Amino acid sequence: MTWTDTTLSRLRETTGRSGGARRLVVELLGRQDCCLSAQEIHDSLRDAGGRVGTASVYRALDGMDELGLVQRVDLGDGVARYEPVHDEGHHHHHLVCDDCGKVEPFEDPGLESAIERVAGGRGYSVAAHDVVLRGACEDCRQHRD
Amino acid sequence: MTWTDTTLSRLRETTGRSGGARRLVVELLGRQDCCLSAQEIHDSLRDAGGRVGTASVYRALDGMDELGLVQRVDLGDGVARYEPVHDEGHHHHHLVCDDCGKVEPFEDPGLESAIERVAGGRGYSVAAHDVVLRGACEDCRQHRD
DNA sequence: ATGATAATGATAGCCGTTCTCAAAGACGTG
DNA sequence: CACGTCTTTGAGAACGGCTATCATTATCAT
């Protein structure tokens, strides 16, 4: 069962209907392994010949976000990005290079457990957490010298 | 030496000049211990009778951010917030309640060292990192039951 | 097939942020 | 202190991402 299939059926059973635009968005996202902005999704679908409206892209993303099928990623540049949640409870975070803009995913169990420890110690029930590390990637550090 | 004074003199030695708007922004921020949005700063200064322009607030914040005197905080709602960096290398992160919108600062050495371990292991030189935990605060959890 | 109803997409609107530019203010100099 | 230069300032326009609106289209149960 691929993420694309799971997602389509989860969406369908939630809303009762299924439409073409939403399916296109899901199928495109299913082919990614890191985040994509709504604009990028929209452009990509248009380039492929689809007649998809901006609003439909945002609606699809919003719906998936509420169901936890997609993770909203905020890298601080004023653009929301989204990526498929392939495995529940097994997500990743992002390293962003300030020089070249490259975005790399990473995951780290030590970081996860540190976060859980913080939340638990403060009576918080944490539904989501974002970690963004910003700096210079290895390539850019070498070029700079 | 207060943060306000340090910041004003650092700004002055960087740009060579000093203006009234920037000073008002710095003085207001110096009185805060958690983050404030540009709008909030702008409104607050206007309410106090100052004739401060939007652009000046953003310019001041931008300048301080570049000098590391202020930390840009992105809580994912499309609004940039800023808070004074009182002590270099000793910053905090944020817990955001999805129900009531409350923002609480926290700091945790375990989390910091986990982050450093991740960055080091990937050849990244990390200049900044943001951690945002979202969930339900203690008050809202009790009310909900 | 048909009708009720949800999804869609073009477009207008909203809001935070940035840009523009003329006016005002700050500093070094005479 | 007065002057000239150069930066800062502030009003408003412009911009970009996102949301709202609403007529049209598509879906599904019957």
XYZ file of C-alpha atoms (C1' of nucleotides) in Angstrom:
350
model
C 0.000 0.000 0.000
C 1.725 3.165 -1.148
C 1.350 6.548 0.483
C -0.545 7.802 -2.550
C -3.147 5.053 -2.312
C -3.514 5.280 1.438
C -3.946 9.017 1.228
C -6.497 8.932 -1.558
C -8.654 6.440 0.263
C -8.372 8.243 3.600
C -9.448 11.472 1.924
C -12.294 9.770 0.170
C -13.722 8.157 3.241
C -13.523 11.487 5.052
C -15.284 13.663 2.506
C -17.413 11.126 0.690
C -16.343 12.398 -2.692
C -13.174 12.500 -4.682
C -12.147 14.998 -7.312
C -9.551 15.203 -10.013
C -7.526 18.114 -8.651
C -7.003 16.529 -5.291
C -5.899 13.303 -6.899
C -3.305 15.092 -9.006
C -1.878 16.820 -5.948
C -1.679 13.581 -4.003
C -0.049 11.723 -6.857
C 2.551 14.426 -7.310
C 3.359 14.579 -3.606
C 3.611 10.810 -3.490
C 6.541 10.988 -5.883
C 8.500 13.374 -3.623
C 10.657 12.541 -0.673
C 11.128 16.054 0.622
C 9.031 19.154 0.848
C 7.300 21.089 -1.931
C 5.600 24.472 -1.754
C 2.045 25.029 -2.914
C 3.348 27.171 -5.755
C 5.730 24.469 -6.876
C 2.923 21.948 -6.846
C 0.649 24.275 -8.755
C 3.268 25.093 -11.390
C 4.267 21.493 -11.763
C 0.700 20.387 -12.376
C 0.109 23.191 -14.856
C 3.276 22.362 -16.738
C 2.094 18.782 -16.981
C -1.033 20.015 -18.701
C -3.449 19.886 -15.778
C -5.994 22.665 -15.397
C -5.659 22.962 -11.636
C -6.633 26.032 -9.650
C -4.581 27.547 -6.873
C -7.382 27.163 -4.402
C -7.691 23.448 -5.058
C -4.030 22.894 -4.283
C -4.348 24.699 -0.971
C -7.564 22.881 -0.149
C -6.015 19.520 -0.850
C -2.961 20.325 1.263
C -5.085 21.638 4.084
C -7.244 18.546 4.156
C -4.264 16.235 4.215
C -2.617 18.273 6.929
C -5.666 17.933 9.158
C -5.647 14.186 8.696
C -1.931 14.029 9.431
C -1.178 12.596 6.005
C 1.107 15.446 5.191
C 3.536 17.493 7.235
C 3.558 21.251 6.966
C 7.126 22.530 6.927
C 7.954 26.133 7.644
C 11.488 27.133 6.746
C 11.017 30.760 7.706
C 10.953 32.276 4.244
C 7.249 32.963 4.289
C 6.402 29.974 2.118
C 4.636 26.923 3.487
C 5.935 23.607 2.249
C 4.376 20.184 2.531
C 5.700 16.678 2.422
C 4.118 13.241 2.644
C 4.175 11.498 6.008
C 5.297 8.078 4.902
C 5.531 6.459 8.260
C 3.584 7.587 11.271
C 5.769 8.547 14.200
C 8.865 8.412 12.058
C 9.386 11.829 10.576
C 12.350 13.994 9.765
C 13.450 17.601 10.107
C 15.406 19.970 7.899
C 18.798 21.540 7.421
C 18.679 24.697 5.317
C 21.775 26.217 3.748
C 21.698 29.996 4.007
C 24.052 30.350 1.057
C 22.667 28.112 -1.658
C 19.188 27.513 -0.278
C 19.529 23.755 -0.377
C 17.168 21.848 1.913
C 18.248 18.523 3.334
C 16.165 16.215 5.471
C 17.586 14.480 8.507
C 16.304 12.389 11.341
C 17.757 11.860 14.755
C 16.355 9.741 17.571
C 18.331 11.633 20.194
C 16.692 14.859 19.160
C 13.244 13.296 19.239
C 13.630 11.974 22.735
C 15.011 15.288 23.950
C 11.885 16.977 22.626
C 9.593 14.500 24.298
C 11.390 15.003 27.577
C 10.877 18.770 27.377
C 7.193 18.508 26.552
C 6.471 15.961 29.253
C 8.229 18.025 31.897
C 5.941 20.986 31.250
C 2.517 19.390 31.222
C 2.254 19.924 27.510
C 0.687 17.438 25.203
C 2.669 18.059 22.055
C 0.887 17.374 18.803
C 3.605 18.556 16.457
C 7.100 19.928 16.514
C 9.351 21.538 13.981
C 13.087 21.802 14.049
C 14.911 23.856 11.460
C 18.677 24.147 11.443
C 20.109 26.958 9.366
C 23.710 27.334 8.374
C 26.257 26.628 5.698
C 26.317 23.217 4.070
C 29.544 21.367 3.441
C 29.777 22.438 -0.215
C 29.280 26.109 0.539
C 31.787 26.069 3.360
C 34.480 24.798 1.018
C 33.639 27.275 -1.742
C 33.798 30.144 0.681
C 37.444 29.550 1.592
C 25.191 47.125 30.693
C 21.618 46.411 29.664
C 20.601 44.833 26.393
C 19.080 48.110 25.273
C 22.330 50.016 25.769
C 24.508 47.339 24.237
C 22.243 47.139 21.230
C 22.052 50.873 20.674
C 25.804 51.246 20.743
C 26.406 48.208 18.539
C 23.989 49.622 15.987
C 25.550 53.000 16.148
C 29.078 51.800 15.606
C 27.893 49.741 12.652
C 25.994 52.403 10.756
C 27.689 55.551 11.993
C 24.407 57.290 12.629
C 21.516 56.798 14.977
C 17.915 57.751 14.494
C 14.893 58.146 16.687
C 12.762 55.382 15.246
C 15.390 52.743 15.725
C 15.949 53.824 19.302
C 12.241 53.524 20.096
C 12.141 50.002 18.697
C 15.197 48.949 20.678
C 13.894 50.430 23.897
C 10.541 48.695 23.511
C 12.133 45.346 22.736
C 14.446 45.732 25.705
C 11.427 45.722 27.992
C 10.156 42.375 26.639
C 11.214 38.919 27.643
C 9.485 37.041 24.885
C 8.763 37.629 21.241
C 6.878 40.497 19.616
C 5.725 40.846 16.018
C 6.582 43.838 13.870
C 2.928 44.839 13.894
C 2.763 44.673 17.656
C 5.856 46.820 17.919
C 4.481 49.292 15.430
C 1.090 49.553 17.142
C 2.647 49.834 20.547
C 4.871 52.707 19.483
C 1.986 54.489 17.782
C -0.215 54.111 20.842
C 2.545 55.656 22.895
C 2.404 58.710 20.677
C 5.410 57.992 18.464
C 5.197 58.804 14.775
C 6.984 55.670 13.615
C 6.671 54.223 10.131
C 6.208 50.562 9.343
C 9.319 50.473 7.225
C 11.460 51.796 10.060
C 10.346 49.026 12.369
C 11.228 46.382 9.813
C 14.529 48.068 9.047
C 15.480 48.215 12.699
C 14.566 44.578 13.247
C 16.457 43.499 10.162
C 19.579 45.330 11.217
C 19.529 43.829 14.691
C 18.916 40.386 13.281
C 21.997 40.619 11.090
C 24.100 41.598 14.073
C 22.663 38.755 16.122
C 21.231 41.164 18.686
C 17.758 39.874 18.118
C 16.350 36.455 17.378
C 13.818 35.996 14.622
C 11.112 33.596 15.763
C 8.803 31.928 13.300
C 5.804 30.227 14.852
C 4.332 29.147 11.536
C 1.423 31.578 11.386
C 2.963 33.750 8.706
C 4.033 36.434 11.161
C 7.662 37.030 12.023
C 8.378 37.720 15.670
C 11.533 39.070 17.246
C 13.007 38.930 20.703
C 16.140 40.319 22.308
C 19.121 38.010 22.633
C 20.074 38.760 26.219
C 22.874 36.317 26.567
C 24.895 35.016 23.676
C 24.778 31.254 23.331
C 22.017 30.985 25.895
C 18.741 31.228 24.074
C 15.352 29.630 24.404
C 12.700 28.062 22.192
C 8.909 28.116 22.188
C 5.874 26.097 23.106
C 2.743 27.226 21.293
C -0.735 26.221 22.414
C -2.941 25.412 19.427
C -6.082 26.123 21.431
C -5.499 29.453 23.142
C -2.510 30.675 21.158
C -0.365 31.185 24.225
C 3.380 31.261 23.609
C 5.734 30.071 26.324
C 9.497 30.133 26.216
C 11.576 27.240 27.439
C 15.195 26.232 27.406
C 16.720 22.807 27.604
C 20.393 21.896 27.552
C 19.656 18.346 26.430
C 17.904 19.627 23.359
C 20.740 21.994 22.530
C 23.370 19.319 22.696
C 21.255 16.972 20.599
C 21.072 19.657 17.933
C 24.796 20.247 17.986
C 25.413 16.537 17.629
C 23.203 16.386 14.544
C 24.823 19.383 12.869
C 28.350 18.225 13.571
C 27.674 14.782 12.203
C 26.657 16.191 8.840
C 29.414 18.663 8.114
C 27.100 21.558 8.694
C 28.147 24.711 10.411
C 24.892 25.727 12.018
C 24.385 29.444 12.500
C 20.864 29.289 13.869
C 18.216 26.795 14.816
C 14.586 27.021 15.656
C 12.492 24.580 17.591
C 8.761 25.062 17.880
C 6.588 22.662 19.828
C 2.882 22.845 19.171
C 0.200 21.281 21.268
C -2.230 21.852 24.092
C -1.046 23.654 27.205
C -1.915 22.439 30.666
C -4.814 24.897 31.096
C -6.439 23.988 27.807
C -6.116 20.279 28.444
C -8.061 20.608 31.682
C -10.744 22.815 30.165
C -11.262 20.369 27.362
C -12.267 17.505 29.648
C -30.454 9.056 -16.412
C -31.341 12.319 -12.686
C -30.961 15.231 -8.968
C -28.611 16.622 -4.717
C -24.445 18.043 -3.239
C -19.463 18.412 -2.992
C -15.253 19.705 -5.601
C -13.275 22.786 -8.763
C -11.021 26.992 -10.739
C -10.926 31.958 -12.053
C -10.622 35.892 -9.785
C -10.894 39.281 -6.234
C -9.468 40.319 -1.627
C -6.533 40.213 2.442
C -2.469 40.828 5.107
C 2.344 40.847 6.221
C 6.343 42.560 4.285
C 9.298 45.216 1.084
C 10.136 49.100 -2.057
C 10.214 53.977 -3.366
C 11.236 58.541 -2.717
C 10.766 63.080 -0.878
C 11.418 65.219 3.586
C 13.654 65.413 7.958
C 17.384 64.543 10.961
C 22.275 63.449 12.461
C 27.395 64.351 12.216
C 31.692 66.233 10.744
C 33.616 70.426 9.449
C 34.541 75.352 9.136
C 27.032 77.647 16.021
C 25.831 77.221 11.054
C 26.421 74.610 6.937
C 26.601 70.785 3.749
C 26.456 65.988 3.188
C 24.708 61.766 3.687
C 21.716 58.548 6.412
C 17.449 57.706 8.434
C 12.758 58.237 8.386
C 7.729 57.706 7.191
C 3.716 57.668 3.976
C 2.039 55.142 0.694
C 2.468 52.129 -3.302
C 3.747 47.664 -4.684
C 4.450 42.801 -3.997
C 3.646 37.848 -2.909
C 1.594 34.168 -0.547
C -2.551 32.692 0.925
C -7.792 32.782 1.570
C -12.572 33.812 0.274
C -16.148 34.017 -3.168
C -19.128 32.046 -6.342
C -20.681 30.319 -10.672
C -19.635 26.041 -12.996
C -18.477 21.279 -13.204
C -18.109 16.668 -11.584
C -19.369 12.910 -8.418
C -22.235 9.598 -6.395
C -26.613 7.473 -4.608
C -30.817 6.482 -6.374
